């Protein structure tokens, strides 16, 4: 049971880092530090978008418009940490 818990915990940690990378890349694109016409940047951005968007879209639908500020990744990271702590608590 601990092996399965560690596997799920590792997957959640990797997904949290993917969310953080997605946010950082979106900032870099928004401030014209990187250009999406670069093929590598486009492929990385497309991958991050495809991986993170299915979980972020429902959160964005519920949140009110904050004037261009997207806090859905923060809320998702908090929910993932809550889920992780809940798993550990259920095992004890």
Coordinates of N, CA and C in Angstrom, one line a residue:
X1 N 0.8 -1.2 0.0 CA 0.0 0.0 0.0 C 0.9 1.3 0.0
X2 N 2.0 1.2 0.7 CA 2.9 2.4 0.7 C 3.5 2.6 -0.6
X3 N 3.8 1.6 -1.4 CA 4.3 1.7 -2.7 C 3.4 2.5 -3.6
X4 N 2.1 2.1 -3.5 CA 1.1 2.8 -4.3 C 0.9 4.3 -3.9
X5 N 1.0 4.5 -2.6 CA 0.9 5.9 -2.1 C 2.1 6.7 -2.5
X6 N 3.3 6.1 -2.5 CA 4.5 6.8 -3.0 C 4.4 7.1 -4.5
X7 N 3.8 6.2 -5.3 CA 3.7 6.4 -6.7 C 2.7 7.6 -7.0
X8 N 1.6 7.6 -6.3 CA 0.6 8.7 -6.5 C 1.2 10.0 -6.0
X9 N 1.9 10.0 -4.9 CA 2.6 11.2 -4.4 C 3.6 11.7 -5.4
X10 N 4.4 10.8 -6.0 CA 5.4 11.3 -7.0 C 4.7 11.8 -8.3
X11 N 3.6 11.2 -8.7 CA 2.9 11.7 -9.8 C 2.3 13.1 -9.5
X12 N 1.7 13.3 -8.3 CA 1.2 14.6 -8.0 C 2.3 15.7 -7.9
X13 N 3.5 15.3 -7.4 CA 4.6 16.2 -7.3 C 5.1 16.6 -8.7
X14 N 5.1 15.7 -9.6 CA 5.5 16.0 -11.0 C 4.5 16.9 -11.7
X15 N 3.2 16.6 -11.4 CA 2.2 17.5 -12.0 C 2.2 18.9 -11.5
X16 N 2.5 19.0 -10.2 CA 2.7 20.4 -9.6 C 3.8 21.1 -10.3
X17 N 4.9 20.4 -10.5 CA 6.1 21.1 -11.2 C 5.7 21.4 -12.6
X18 N 4.9 20.6 -13.3 CA 4.5 20.9 -14.6 C 3.6 22.1 -14.6
X19 N 2.7 22.3 -13.6 CA 1.9 23.5 -13.5 C 2.8 24.7 -13.3
X20 N 3.8 24.6 -12.5 CA 4.7 25.8 -12.2 C 5.4 26.1 -13.5
X21 N 5.9 25.1 -14.3 CA 6.6 25.4 -15.5 C 5.6 26.0 -16.5
X22 N 4.4 25.6 -16.5 CA 3.4 26.2 -17.4 C 3.2 27.7 -17.1
X23 N 3.1 28.0 -15.9 CA 2.9 29.4 -15.5 C 4.1 30.2 -15.8
X24 N 5.3 29.7 -15.6 CA 6.5 30.5 -15.9 C 6.6 30.7 -17.4
X25 N 6.3 29.7 -18.2 CA 6.4 29.8 -19.6 C 5.3 30.8 -20.1
X26 N 4.2 30.8 -19.6 CA 3.1 31.8 -20.0 C 3.6 33.2 -19.7
X27 N 4.2 33.4 -18.5 CA 4.8 34.7 -18.2 C 5.9 35.1 -19.2
X28 N 6.7 34.2 -19.5 CA 7.8 34.5 -20.5 C 7.3 34.9 -21.8
X29 N 6.2 34.2 -22.3 CA 5.6 34.5 -23.6 C 4.9 35.8 -23.5
X30 N 4.2 36.1 -22.4 CA 3.5 37.4 -22.2 C 4.4 38.6 -22.2
X31 N 5.6 38.4 -21.7 CA 6.5 39.6 -21.6 C 7.5 39.6 -22.7
X32 N 7.3 38.8 -23.7 CA 8.1 38.7 -24.9 C 9.6 38.3 -24.6
X33 N 9.8 37.5 -23.6 CA 11.1 37.0 -23.3 C 11.5 35.8 -24.3
X34 N 10.5 35.0 -24.5 CA 10.6 33.9 -25.5 C 9.5 34.1 -26.5
X35 N 9.8 33.6 -27.7 CA 8.9 33.7 -28.8 C 8.3 32.4 -29.2
X36 N 7.0 32.3 -29.4 CA 6.4 31.1 -29.7 C 6.6 30.7 -31.2
X37 N 7.1 31.5 -32.0 CA 7.5 31.1 -33.3 C 8.7 30.2 -33.4
X38 N 9.5 30.2 -32.2 CA 10.5 29.2 -32.1 C 9.9 27.8 -31.9
X39 N 10.3 26.9 -32.7 CA 9.7 25.6 -32.7 C 9.8 24.9 -31.4
X40 N 10.9 24.9 -30.7 CA 11.1 24.3 -29.4 C 10.1 24.9 -28.4
X41 N 10.1 26.2 -28.3 CA 9.2 26.9 -27.4 C 7.7 26.5 -27.6
X42 N 7.4 26.5 -28.9 CA 6.0 26.1 -29.3 C 5.7 24.7 -28.8
X43 N 6.6 23.7 -29.1 CA 6.3 22.3 -28.7 C 6.2 22.2 -27.2
X44 N 7.1 22.8 -26.4 CA 7.0 22.8 -25.0 C 5.8 23.4 -24.5
X45 N 5.4 24.6 -25.0 CA 4.2 25.3 -24.6 C 3.0 24.5 -24.9
X46 N 2.9 23.9 -26.1 CA 1.8 23.1 -26.5 C 1.6 21.8 -25.6
X47 N 2.8 21.2 -25.2 CA 2.7 20.1 -24.3 C 2.2 20.5 -22.9
X48 N 2.7 21.6 -22.4 CA 2.3 22.0 -21.1 C 0.8 22.4 -21.1
X49 N 0.4 23.1 -22.2 CA -1.0 23.4 -22.3 C -1.9 22.2 -22.3
X50 N -1.6 21.2 -23.1 CA -2.4 20.0 -23.2 C -2.4 19.2 -21.9
X51 N -1.4 19.2 -21.2 CA -1.3 18.5 -19.9 C -2.1 19.2 -18.8
X52 N -2.0 20.5 -18.7 CA -2.6 21.3 -17.6 C -4.0 21.8 -17.8
X53 N -4.3 22.0 -19.1 CA -5.6 22.6 -19.4 C -6.8 21.8 -18.9
X54 N -6.8 20.5 -19.1 CA -8.0 19.7 -18.6 C -8.4 19.9 -17.2
X55 N -7.4 20.1 -16.3 CA -7.8 20.3 -14.9 C -7.9 21.8 -14.6
X56 N -7.4 22.7 -15.4 CA -7.5 24.1 -15.1 C -8.8 24.7 -15.6
X57 N -9.3 24.2 -16.7 CA -10.5 24.7 -17.4 C -11.7 24.7 -16.4
X58 N -12.0 23.6 -15.7 CA -13.2 23.7 -14.8 C -13.0 24.7 -13.7
X59 N -11.8 24.9 -13.2 CA -11.6 25.9 -12.2 C -11.8 27.3 -12.7
X60 N -11.3 27.5 -13.9 CA -11.5 28.9 -14.6 C -12.9 29.2 -14.8
X61 N -13.8 28.2 -15.1 CA -15.2 28.4 -15.3 C -15.9 28.9 -14.0
X62 N -15.4 28.4 -12.9 CA -16.0 28.8 -11.6 C -15.5 30.1 -11.1
X63 N -14.3 30.4 -11.3 CA -13.7 31.7 -10.8 C -14.3 32.9 -11.5
X64 N -14.5 34.0 -10.8 CA -14.9 35.2 -11.4 C -13.7 35.9 -12.2
X65 N -14.1 36.8 -13.1 CA -13.1 37.5 -13.9 C -12.3 38.4 -13.0
X66 N -11.0 38.2 -12.9 CA -10.1 39.1 -12.0 C -9.3 40.1 -12.8
X67 N -9.7 40.4 -14.0 CA -9.0 41.4 -14.8 C -7.7 40.9 -15.4
X68 N -7.6 39.8 -15.9 CA -6.4 39.3 -16.5 C -5.5 38.5 -15.6
X69 N -5.8 38.4 -14.4 CA -5.0 37.6 -13.4 C -5.6 36.2 -13.3
X70 N -4.8 35.2 -13.6 CA -5.3 33.9 -13.6 C -4.8 33.2 -12.3
X71 N -5.6 32.9 -11.3 CA -5.2 32.3 -10.1 C -5.6 30.8 -10.1
X72 N -6.1 30.3 -11.2 CA -6.5 28.9 -11.3 C -5.3 27.9 -11.0
X73 N -4.1 28.2 -11.5 CA -3.0 27.2 -11.1 C -2.7 27.2 -9.6
X74 N -2.8 28.3 -9.0 CA -2.6 28.4 -7.5 C -3.7 27.5 -6.8
X75 N -4.9 27.7 -7.2 CA -6.0 26.9 -6.6 C -5.8 25.4 -6.9
X76 N -5.4 25.1 -8.1 CA -5.2 23.6 -8.4 C -4.0 23.1 -7.6
X77 N -2.9 23.8 -7.4 CA -1.8 23.4 -6.6 C -2.2 23.2 -5.2
X78 N -3.0 24.1 -4.6 CA -3.5 23.9 -3.3 C -4.4 22.7 -3.1
X79 N -5.3 22.4 -4.1 CA -6.1 21.2 -4.1 C -5.3 20.0 -4.2
X80 N -4.2 20.0 -5.0 CA -3.4 18.8 -5.1 C -2.6 18.5 -3.8
X81 N -2.2 19.6 -3.2 CA -1.5 19.4 -1.9 C -2.5 18.9 -0.8
X82 N -3.8 19.4 -0.9 CA -4.8 18.9 0.0 C -5.1 17.4 -0.2
X83 N -5.2 17.0 -1.5 CA -5.4 15.6 -1.9 C -4.2 14.8 -1.4
X84 N -3.0 15.2 -1.5 CA -1.9 14.5 -1.1 C -1.9 14.3 0.4
X85 N -2.2 15.4 1.2 CA -2.2 15.2 2.6 C -3.4 14.4 3.1
X86 N -4.5 14.4 2.4 CA -5.6 13.6 2.7 C -5.3 12.1 2.5
X87 N -4.5 11.8 1.4 CA -4.1 10.4 1.2 C -3.3 9.9 2.4
X88 N -2.3 10.7 2.8 CA -1.4 10.3 3.9 C -2.2 10.2 5.2
X89 N -3.2 11.0 5.4 CA -4.0 11.0 6.6 C -4.9 9.8 6.6
X90 N -5.4 9.4 5.5 CA -6.3 8.2 5.4 C -5.5 6.9 5.7
X91 N -4.2 6.9 5.4 CA -3.4 5.7 5.6 C -3.1 5.5 7.1
X92 N -3.0 6.6 7.8 CA -2.7 6.5 9.3 C -3.8 6.0 10.1

